[in-house]
Amino acid sequence: MKAYDIVIIGGGPAGLAAAVSAKEKGVDSILILERDKELGGILNQCIHNGFGLHTFKEELTGPEYAARFIKQVLDLGIEYKLHTMVMDISHDKVVTAMNREEGMFTIQAKTVILAMGCRERSRGALNIPGYRPAGIYSAGTAQRLVNREGFMPGREVVILGSGDIGLIMARRMTFEGAKVKVVAELMPYSGGLKRNIVQCLDDYGIPLKLSHTVVEIRGKERLTGITIAEVDSKGKPIPGTEEDYDCDTLLLSVGLIPENELSRGAGVEMSPITSGPLVNESLETNIEGVFACGNVLHVHDLVDFVSEEAGAAGRNAAAFVMGERRTSQGREIKLNPIEGVRYTVPSVIHPDQMDDKLTVRFRVGNVYKNCYISVYFDDERISRRKRPVVAPGEMEEIKLEREKLLSYPDLKTITVKIEEA
């Protein structure tokens, strides 16, 4: 059995950034396992710009952003295997994988970094009534077909869901000559970034109908049309609000699910809110030496934040391998997301082990206007930041300082919540 200090599952933006930062910290024995035929993950099909503004201070396309990290991996001589499917991670960090050349093989890892990304929620999870005609695609599948395979899924398009991929595909299909008739969103707010609504829908006159969903699909061999209707506060269609659209293509952009079958199999504790692992300040799961970062942990809005988080996971995994971690004196501070804040990553902090500064990321559960993001140490409010608007489509963050946490020796809970201004 081959042994490596760090085995990284996934060669997308998270896996690449984690590998680079671990190598720069001084660990040489690193292996990236990627199931696709090339490194770069989902970025390879994201040919639109808007990537890299935080990381590289310039605007790049997805493939350009991925290429910067792939070059670093190659320049640093980090080992990777493509076309390699990881089947299992055991509790003692034995990774079972397979590929065409080696068949089934096992690797003993000192640490494992989970960077498998996320997948799209399927139509089956939506329970839309109707037949199963051709012409219904997830937005990400359509993106791959158009951008990489050079195949046009259809000419008259309706999009269900206003996640970022759906919004970007509304613009992309319009560029390719299709007519995007409407984007329908079940929730009373969009699931995507504000800039994508402006640049992908408003700029092309594509209507966005909030609190609407598809209630009927027509066509037996090929999709011929759909019916959307307004929904009430419980998500039930309101009779009499139906609108018919003739179309040959329905794109589903109805959310992303972190890809965590391997994590569950390894016994990693999961968050019911994010569907990703629960981690501490080092991005370490409940299994010692198993770290998680990127969209496998929680769905990010910007790839720059994925790279930043993965860089921290790589550094922490390297510190684990090199025996550099500060010894924990057992003091654990819980993060308590309430009143509008859905979750936080991390969910617990050991102040003795954390870096000098820690970024805590979270999403809110609704649109809040003219509000404060407040942080409490136990019952004492220590900060509040005024925001004109916070929305579920955009990730929020707070910064915590190690020095400040250590100055509160009895601190048990840090509460993060939304307060009215």
Coordinates of C-alpha atoms in Angstrom, one line a residue:
M1 CA 0.0 0.0 0.0
K2 CA 1.4 3.4 -1.0
A3 CA 1.4 6.1 1.7
Y4 CA 1.1 9.9 1.4
D5 CA 1.1 12.6 4.0
I6 CA -1.9 14.4 2.4
V7 CA -4.4 12.9 0.1
I8 CA -6.8 15.4 -1.5
I9 CA -10.1 14.1 -2.9
G10 CA -11.1 16.4 -5.9
G11 CA -9.0 18.4 -8.3
G12 CA -11.3 21.4 -8.6
P13 CA -10.6 24.9 -7.3
A14 CA -10.7 23.7 -3.6
G15 CA -8.4 20.7 -4.1
L16 CA -5.9 22.7 -6.2
A17 CA -5.7 25.6 -3.7
A18 CA -5.4 23.2 -0.7
A19 CA -2.6 21.3 -2.5
V20 CA -0.6 24.5 -3.3
S21 CA -0.8 25.9 0.2
A22 CA 0.1 22.5 1.9
K23 CA 3.1 22.2 -0.5
E24 CA 4.2 25.8 0.2
K25 CA 4.0 25.1 4.0
G26 CA 6.6 22.4 3.5
V27 CA 4.8 19.0 2.9
D28 CA 6.1 17.2 -0.1
S29 CA 4.1 14.0 0.0
I30 CA 0.8 15.1 -1.5
L31 CA -1.6 13.3 -3.9
I32 CA -4.7 14.8 -5.7
L33 CA -7.3 12.3 -6.8
E34 CA -9.6 13.6 -9.6
R35 CA -12.4 11.6 -11.3
D36 CA -12.6 13.8 -14.4
K37 CA -10.1 13.8 -17.4
E38 CA -8.5 17.0 -16.3
L39 CA -7.9 19.3 -13.3
G40 CA -10.0 22.4 -12.7
G41 CA -13.4 20.9 -11.9
I42 CA -16.5 22.9 -12.7
L43 CA -14.4 26.0 -13.7
N44 CA -13.6 24.4 -17.0
Q45 CA -17.1 24.9 -18.3
C46 CA -17.6 28.4 -16.7
I47 CA -16.4 30.4 -19.7
H48 CA -18.0 33.7 -18.4
N49 CA -15.8 36.3 -16.6
G50 CA -16.1 37.5 -13.0
F51 CA -13.6 35.1 -11.4
G52 CA -10.5 36.1 -9.6
L53 CA -11.2 39.7 -8.5
H54 CA -10.3 38.9 -4.9
T55 CA -7.6 36.3 -5.5
F56 CA -5.7 37.8 -8.5
K57 CA -7.1 41.4 -8.4
E58 CA -8.2 41.0 -12.1
E59 CA -11.2 39.6 -13.9
L60 CA -10.8 36.1 -15.3
T61 CA -12.9 33.4 -16.9
G62 CA -13.3 30.1 -15.1
P63 CA -10.8 28.2 -17.3
E64 CA -8.3 31.1 -16.9
Y65 CA -8.7 31.0 -13.1
A66 CA -8.3 27.2 -13.0
A67 CA -5.2 27.5 -15.2
R68 CA -3.4 29.8 -12.7
F69 CA -3.8 27.1 -10.0
I70 CA -3.1 24.2 -12.3
K71 CA 0.2 25.9 -13.3
Q72 CA 1.1 26.3 -9.6
V73 CA 0.4 22.6 -9.0
L74 CA 2.6 21.6 -12.0
D75 CA 5.4 24.1 -11.1
L76 CA 5.5 22.7 -7.5
G77 CA 5.6 19.1 -8.8
I78 CA 2.5 18.0 -6.9
E79 CA 1.4 14.5 -7.8
Y80 CA -2.1 13.9 -9.1
K81 CA -4.1 11.1 -10.7
L82 CA -6.9 11.8 -13.2
H83 CA -9.8 9.5 -14.2
T84 CA -9.6 8.2 -10.7
M85 CA -12.7 7.5 -8.7
V86 CA -12.5 7.3 -4.9
M87 CA -14.7 4.5 -3.6
D88 CA -14.2 4.7 0.1
I89 CA -12.3 6.5 2.9
S90 CA -12.0 4.4 6.1
H91 CA -12.0 5.8 9.6
D92 CA -8.2 5.3 9.8
K93 CA -7.7 7.3 6.6
V94 CA -7.2 4.4 4.1
V95 CA -8.4 5.7 0.7
T96 CA -9.7 3.1 -1.7
A97 CA -9.8 4.3 -5.3
M98 CA -9.9 2.9 -8.9
N99 CA -8.8 3.8 -12.4
R100 CA -8.3 2.1 -15.7
E101 CA -4.5 1.7 -15.4
E102 CA -4.2 0.4 -11.8
G103 CA -7.6 -1.1 -11.2
M104 CA -8.6 -0.9 -7.5
F105 CA -5.9 0.3 -5.2
T106 CA -5.5 1.6 -1.6
I107 CA -3.5 4.5 -0.2
Q108 CA -2.7 5.1 3.5
A109 CA -3.0 8.9 4.2
K110 CA -1.8 10.7 7.3
T111 CA -4.4 13.4 6.5
V112 CA -7.3 13.6 4.0
I113 CA -8.7 16.8 2.6
L114 CA -12.3 16.5 1.3
A115 CA -12.7 18.8 -1.7
M116 CA -15.4 17.0 -3.8
G117 CA -17.5 20.0 -4.6
C118 CA -21.2 19.8 -5.1
R119 CA -23.8 18.6 -7.5
E120 CA -27.1 19.9 -8.8
R121 CA -30.4 19.1 -7.3
S122 CA -32.3 17.0 -9.8
R123 CA -35.9 17.2 -11.2
G124 CA -36.7 14.1 -9.2
A125 CA -36.2 16.0 -6.0
L126 CA -38.8 18.6 -7.2
N127 CA -41.9 16.4 -7.9
I128 CA -43.0 18.3 -10.9
P129 CA -46.0 16.5 -12.5
G130 CA -46.0 15.4 -16.1
Y131 CA -44.2 13.0 -18.5
R132 CA -40.5 12.8 -18.9
P133 CA -40.0 14.3 -22.3
A134 CA -36.7 15.2 -23.9
G135 CA -35.7 18.9 -23.4
I136 CA -35.4 19.0 -19.6
Y137 CA -31.9 19.7 -18.3
S138 CA -30.2 20.8 -15.2
A139 CA -28.6 24.2 -15.8
G140 CA -25.1 22.9 -15.2
T141 CA -25.6 20.1 -17.8
A142 CA -26.9 22.6 -20.3
Q143 CA -23.8 24.8 -19.5
R144 CA -21.5 21.9 -20.2
L145 CA -23.3 21.0 -23.5
V146 CA -23.2 24.6 -24.8
N147 CA -19.7 25.6 -23.6
R148 CA -17.7 22.4 -24.0
E149 CA -19.6 20.1 -26.3
G150 CA -20.8 22.7 -28.7
F151 CA -24.4 21.4 -28.5
M152 CA -27.4 23.6 -28.3
P153 CA -30.1 22.1 -26.1
G154 CA -33.0 24.1 -27.5
R155 CA -34.3 27.4 -28.9
E156 CA -37.2 28.4 -26.7
V157 CA -36.3 28.2 -23.1
V158 CA -37.9 28.5 -19.7
I159 CA -35.7 28.4 -16.5
L160 CA -36.9 27.2 -13.2
G161 CA -34.9 28.5 -10.2
S162 CA -32.8 31.6 -10.0
G163 CA -29.5 30.1 -8.8
D164 CA -26.3 31.6 -10.2
I165 CA -25.9 28.9 -12.9
G166 CA -29.5 29.4 -14.1
L167 CA -29.0 33.2 -14.3
I168 CA -25.8 32.8 -16.2
M169 CA -27.3 30.2 -18.6
A170 CA -30.2 32.7 -19.3
R171 CA -27.6 35.1 -20.7
R172 CA -25.6 32.3 -22.4
M173 CA -28.6 30.8 -24.2
T174 CA -29.6 34.3 -25.3
F175 CA -26.0 34.9 -26.7
E176 CA -26.4 31.6 -28.7
G177 CA -29.7 32.8 -30.3
A178 CA -32.2 31.1 -28.1
K179 CA -35.3 33.0 -26.7
V180 CA -35.4 32.8 -22.9
K181 CA -39.0 33.4 -22.1
V182 CA -39.1 33.6 -18.3
V183 CA -37.1 32.7 -15.1
A184 CA -39.5 31.3 -12.4
E185 CA -38.3 31.2 -8.8
L186 CA -40.3 29.4 -6.0
M187 CA -39.0 31.6 -3.2
P188 CA -39.9 35.3 -2.8
Y189 CA -36.3 36.2 -3.4
S190 CA -33.6 35.2 -5.9
G191 CA -31.1 32.5 -5.0
G192 CA -28.3 34.1 -7.0
L193 CA -26.0 37.1 -6.7
K194 CA -27.5 40.6 -7.3
R195 CA -24.9 41.3 -10.0
N196 CA -26.0 38.2 -12.0
I197 CA -29.7 39.3 -11.9
V198 CA -28.7 42.7 -13.3
Q199 CA -26.1 41.4 -15.9
C200 CA -27.9 38.2 -17.0
L201 CA -31.6 39.1 -16.8
D202 CA -32.2 42.8 -16.6
D203 CA -29.7 43.7 -19.3
Y204 CA -31.5 41.3 -21.7
G205 CA -35.1 42.0 -20.7
I206 CA -35.7 38.5 -19.4
P207 CA -38.5 38.5 -16.8
L208 CA -37.9 37.1 -13.3
K209 CA -41.1 35.9 -11.6
L210 CA -40.6 35.3 -7.9
S211 CA -42.9 33.1 -5.9
H212 CA -43.7 31.1 -9.0
T213 CA -43.1 27.4 -9.9
V214 CA -43.8 25.0 -12.7
V215 CA -47.1 23.1 -12.2
E216 CA -47.4 21.3 -15.6
I217 CA -45.1 19.9 -18.2
R218 CA -46.5 19.3 -21.7
G219 CA -45.2 17.0 -24.4
K220 CA -44.5 13.3 -24.6
E221 CA -41.5 12.7 -26.8
R222 CA -40.1 16.3 -26.7
L223 CA -41.1 19.2 -24.4
T224 CA -43.7 21.4 -26.1
G225 CA -44.6 23.7 -23.2
I226 CA -45.0 24.3 -19.5
T227 CA -47.4 26.0 -17.1
I228 CA -46.2 28.2 -14.2
A229 CA -48.3 29.4 -11.3
E230 CA -47.9 31.7 -8.4
V231 CA -47.4 30.1 -5.0
D232 CA -48.6 31.1 -1.5
S233 CA -46.4 31.4 1.6
K234 CA -46.4 27.6 2.0
G235 CA -45.2 27.0 -1.6
K236 CA -48.7 25.7 -2.8
P237 CA -49.8 26.9 -6.3
I238 CA -52.6 29.5 -6.2
P239 CA -55.5 28.4 -8.5
G240 CA -56.2 31.0 -11.2
T241 CA -52.7 32.3 -11.5
E242 CA -51.5 29.9 -14.2
E243 CA -49.5 31.1 -17.2
D244 CA -48.7 28.9 -20.2
Y245 CA -45.4 29.1 -22.1
D246 CA -44.6 27.3 -25.3
C247 CA -41.0 26.0 -25.1
D248 CA -38.8 23.1 -26.2
T249 CA -36.4 23.4 -23.2
L250 CA -36.7 23.6 -19.5
L251 CA -33.6 24.3 -17.4
L252 CA -33.6 23.5 -13.7
S253 CA -31.4 25.7 -11.5
V254 CA -32.9 24.6 -8.2
G255 CA -29.9 24.5 -5.8
L256 CA -26.7 22.6 -5.2
I257 CA -26.0 19.8 -2.8
P258 CA -22.5 19.2 -1.3
E259 CA -21.2 15.8 -2.6
N260 CA -20.7 14.0 0.7
E261 CA -21.3 10.3 0.2
L262 CA -17.7 9.6 0.9
S263 CA -17.7 11.8 4.0
R264 CA -20.7 10.0 5.4
G265 CA -19.1 6.6 4.7
A266 CA -16.0 7.7 6.6
G267 CA -18.2 8.6 9.7
V268 CA -17.9 12.4 9.3
E269 CA -20.5 14.3 11.3
M270 CA -22.8 16.3 9.0
S271 CA -24.7 19.6 9.3
P272 CA -28.4 19.2 8.6
I273 CA -28.5 22.8 7.3
T274 CA -25.6 22.9 4.8
S275 CA -25.5 19.1 4.1
G276 CA -21.7 19.4 4.5
P277 CA -19.4 18.4 7.3
L278 CA -19.3 20.1 10.7
V279 CA -15.8 21.6 11.1
N280 CA -13.8 23.5 13.7
E281 CA -11.6 26.5 13.3
S282 CA -9.0 24.5 11.4
L283 CA -11.7 23.2 9.0
E284 CA -11.1 19.8 10.6
T285 CA -14.1 17.4 10.9
N286 CA -14.9 15.2 13.9
I287 CA -12.3 12.7 12.5
E288 CA -8.8 13.8 13.5
G289 CA -6.8 14.6 10.4
V290 CA -9.7 14.8 8.0
F291 CA -10.3 18.3 6.7
A292 CA -13.0 19.8 4.4
C293 CA -13.1 22.9 2.2
G294 CA -15.0 24.5 -0.7
N295 CA -18.4 23.5 -1.9
V296 CA -18.3 20.1 -0.2
L297 CA -18.4 22.0 3.1
H298 CA -21.1 24.6 2.2
V299 CA -22.1 26.1 -1.2
H300 CA -20.1 29.3 -1.8
D301 CA -21.1 32.2 -4.0
L302 CA -17.6 33.2 -5.2
V303 CA -14.8 30.8 -6.2
D304 CA -12.3 33.3 -4.7
F305 CA -13.7 32.4 -1.2
V306 CA -13.4 28.7 -2.1
S307 CA -9.7 29.2 -2.8
E308 CA -9.2 31.2 0.4
E309 CA -10.9 28.6 2.5
A310 CA -9.0 25.7 0.8
G311 CA -5.7 27.5 1.4
A312 CA -6.5 27.5 5.1
A313 CA -7.4 23.8 5.0
G314 CA -4.1 23.0 3.2
R315 CA -2.1 24.9 5.7
N316 CA -3.8 23.3 8.7
A317 CA -3.4 19.8 7.2
A318 CA 0.3 20.5 6.7
A319 CA 0.6 21.7 10.3
F320 CA -1.1 18.5 11.4
V321 CA 1.3 16.3 9.4
M322 CA 4.4 18.3 10.7
G323 CA 3.2 18.1 14.3
E324 CA 3.1 21.9 14.5
R325 CA -0.4 22.2 15.9
R326 CA -0.8 24.1 19.2
T327 CA -1.9 21.7 21.9
S328 CA -5.5 22.3 22.8
Q329 CA -6.3 22.9 26.4
G330 CA -9.7 21.6 25.7
R331 CA -11.5 24.9 25.7
E332 CA -14.2 24.9 23.0
I333 CA -16.4 27.8 22.0
K334 CA -19.6 27.0 20.2
L335 CA -21.0 29.3 17.5
N336 CA -24.7 29.9 17.8
P337 CA -26.4 31.1 14.6
I338 CA -29.9 32.4 15.4
E339 CA -32.5 35.0 14.3
G340 CA -32.0 35.0 10.5
V341 CA -28.5 33.4 10.4
R342 CA -28.9 29.8 9.1
Y343 CA -25.5 28.3 10.0
T344 CA -21.8 29.2 10.5
V345 CA -18.6 27.6 9.2
P346 CA -16.9 26.7 11.4
S347 CA -19.4 25.6 14.1
V348 CA -16.9 25.4 17.0
I349 CA -13.6 27.2 17.8
H350 CA -10.7 26.1 19.9
P351 CA -9.0 29.5 20.5
D352 CA -5.7 28.0 21.5
Q353 CA -5.4 26.3 18.1
M354 CA -6.8 29.0 15.8
D355 CA -4.8 31.4 13.6
D356 CA -4.4 35.1 14.7
K357 CA -7.5 35.9 12.6
L358 CA -10.4 33.6 11.7
T359 CA -13.1 34.3 9.0
V360 CA -16.5 32.8 10.0
R361 CA -18.8 32.5 6.9
F362 CA -22.6 32.1 6.9
R363 CA -25.8 32.7 5.0
V364 CA -29.0 34.3 6.1
G365 CA -32.4 32.7 5.7
N366 CA -34.3 35.6 4.1
V367 CA -33.9 39.0 2.7
Y368 CA -33.3 41.6 5.5
K369 CA -33.2 45.3 4.7
N370 CA -31.6 48.0 6.8
C371 CA -30.3 45.7 9.5
Y372 CA -27.3 44.9 11.7
I373 CA -25.1 41.7 11.7
S374 CA -24.5 41.4 15.4
V375 CA -21.9 39.3 17.3
Y376 CA -22.4 38.4 21.0
F377 CA -19.8 36.9 23.4
D378 CA -22.2 35.0 25.7
D379 CA -24.6 37.9 26.5
E380 CA -22.3 40.8 25.7
R381 CA -22.6 42.4 22.3
I382 CA -19.1 43.0 21.0
S383 CA -19.8 44.1 17.4
R384 CA -22.5 45.0 15.0
R385 CA -22.2 46.0 11.4
K386 CA -24.9 47.9 9.6
R387 CA -26.0 46.5 6.2
P388 CA -28.5 48.1 3.7
V389 CA -29.5 44.5 2.6
V390 CA -28.5 40.9 3.3
A391 CA -29.9 38.1 1.1
P392 CA -29.6 34.2 1.0
G393 CA -27.9 34.3 -2.4
E394 CA -24.8 36.1 -1.0
M395 CA -22.5 34.7 1.7
E396 CA -21.7 36.9 4.7
E397 CA -18.7 36.8 7.0
I398 CA -17.4 38.1 10.3
K399 CA -13.8 38.2 11.5
L400 CA -12.7 36.9 14.9
E401 CA -9.3 37.6 16.5
R402 CA -7.5 35.0 18.6
E403 CA -6.2 37.6 21.1
K404 CA -9.7 38.8 21.8
L405 CA -11.1 35.3 22.3
L406 CA -8.2 34.5 24.7
S407 CA -9.0 37.7 26.7
Y408 CA -12.4 36.1 27.5
P409 CA -11.3 32.9 29.4
D410 CA -14.9 31.9 30.4
L411 CA -16.4 32.4 27.0
K412 CA -18.7 29.5 26.0
T413 CA -20.8 30.7 23.1
I414 CA -20.5 33.2 20.2
T415 CA -23.9 34.2 18.9
V416 CA -24.3 35.6 15.4
K417 CA -27.7 37.1 14.5
I418 CA -29.5 39.7 12.4
E419 CA -31.0 42.6 14.3
E420 CA -33.3 45.3 13.0
A421 CA -31.8 48.8 12.7

